[in-house]
Amino acid sequence: MTALLRLRLAGFLRTGRALAPLLAGLVALGVLYGGGRAQPGEAYGVSAVVLFPVLAWQTKVLLDVEPDVQRRLAQALVGVRRERLAGLLAAGVAGLGTVAVALVFPWLVGGVAGPVGPGDRSVPVGIAVGLWAHLLAVPAAVALGALASRASTGSAGYGVAVLALGGVGAVVLGLSGSVAPWLAPPVMATARAAADGLAASTVGLLTAWAAAWSAAAAAAYLWRRRHRRRQPRRHRP
């Protein structure tokens, strides 16, 4: 499975497919930090929201790079479960790479500032909060991108619809006063908490919420893969 994970990451990088999501993320972050300097916790909290759809798109691109025939061969070699797990792990590794860039980027463009008042967090604490916010977004984005992949939807059009619906829904359902915030990953709630202050109970609640949502979305992806695998293939005459 490790070899398959490396193969998928290599194919994602060598084909140049990694450039589009990375550039889109950098443009979005450039617009975000171009509005002025902010405290690290607040800036990184919003950064995680901005990157969420980018990370989901990156996952879809990574999983769609592999041809269907190669995917079936991988299933025959390492097994169905390991093949699917390798795809999710590869997407997670790629997501962590993008997060690393996002954590460094604002310091290069002067988008963050140190504490200016007695109640402001220190820079190390702000960076830790920002890292936590991004780490909550990565599994949820990977699960959403996997749901939107060709192997799950079977159609590029359906995949784009799932990606768009999930990205917009995460923002709309995450607004304050939402009637069903639990339907979306807590990227918006995490951004608000990162800006306003964090208690241990809030950290635990948001982490559990993100883990539960990611697990449910990943389970839906695995169910879709099993469902599509059991469907009889149509052969052209």
PDB file of C-alpha atoms in Angstrom, residues 121 125 129 132 136 193-194 196-209:
ATOM      1  CA  ARG A 121      -2.283  35.781  22.014  1.00  0.00           C
ATOM      2  CA  VAL A 125      -0.037  30.258  20.464  1.00  0.00           C
ATOM      3  CA  VAL A 129      -4.384  27.653  16.896  1.00  0.00           C
ATOM      4  CA  TRP A 132      -5.268  23.164  14.656  1.00  0.00           C
ATOM      5  CA  LEU A 136      -9.556  20.077  11.269  1.00  0.00           C
ATOM      6  CA  ALA A 193     -13.493  30.342  17.731  1.00  0.00           C
ATOM      7  CA  ALA A 194      -9.940  31.020  16.550  1.00  0.00           C
ATOM      8  CA  ASP A 196     -12.718  35.118  19.593  1.00  0.00           C
ATOM      9  CA  GLY A 197     -10.810  32.836  21.936  1.00  0.00           C
ATOM     10  CA  LEU A 198     -10.614  29.143  22.681  1.00  0.00           C
ATOM     11  CA  ALA A 199     -11.606  27.151  25.717  1.00  0.00           C
ATOM     12  CA  ALA A 200     -10.651  23.517  26.182  1.00  0.00           C
ATOM     13  CA  SER A 201     -14.305  22.483  25.879  1.00  0.00           C
ATOM     14  CA  THR A 202     -14.620  24.365  22.582  1.00  0.00           C
ATOM     15  CA  VAL A 203     -11.509  22.702  21.184  1.00  0.00           C
ATOM     16  CA  GLY A 204     -12.820  19.271  22.165  1.00  0.00           C
ATOM     17  CA  LEU A 205     -16.294  19.915  20.761  1.00  0.00           C
ATOM     18  CA  LEU A 206     -15.080  21.243  17.418  1.00  0.00           C
ATOM     19  CA  THR A 207     -12.499  18.463  17.069  1.00  0.00           C
ATOM     20  CA  ALA A 208     -15.132  15.799  17.767  1.00  0.00           C
ATOM     21  CA  TRP A 209     -17.545  17.493  15.340  1.00  0.00           C
TER      22      TRP A 209
END
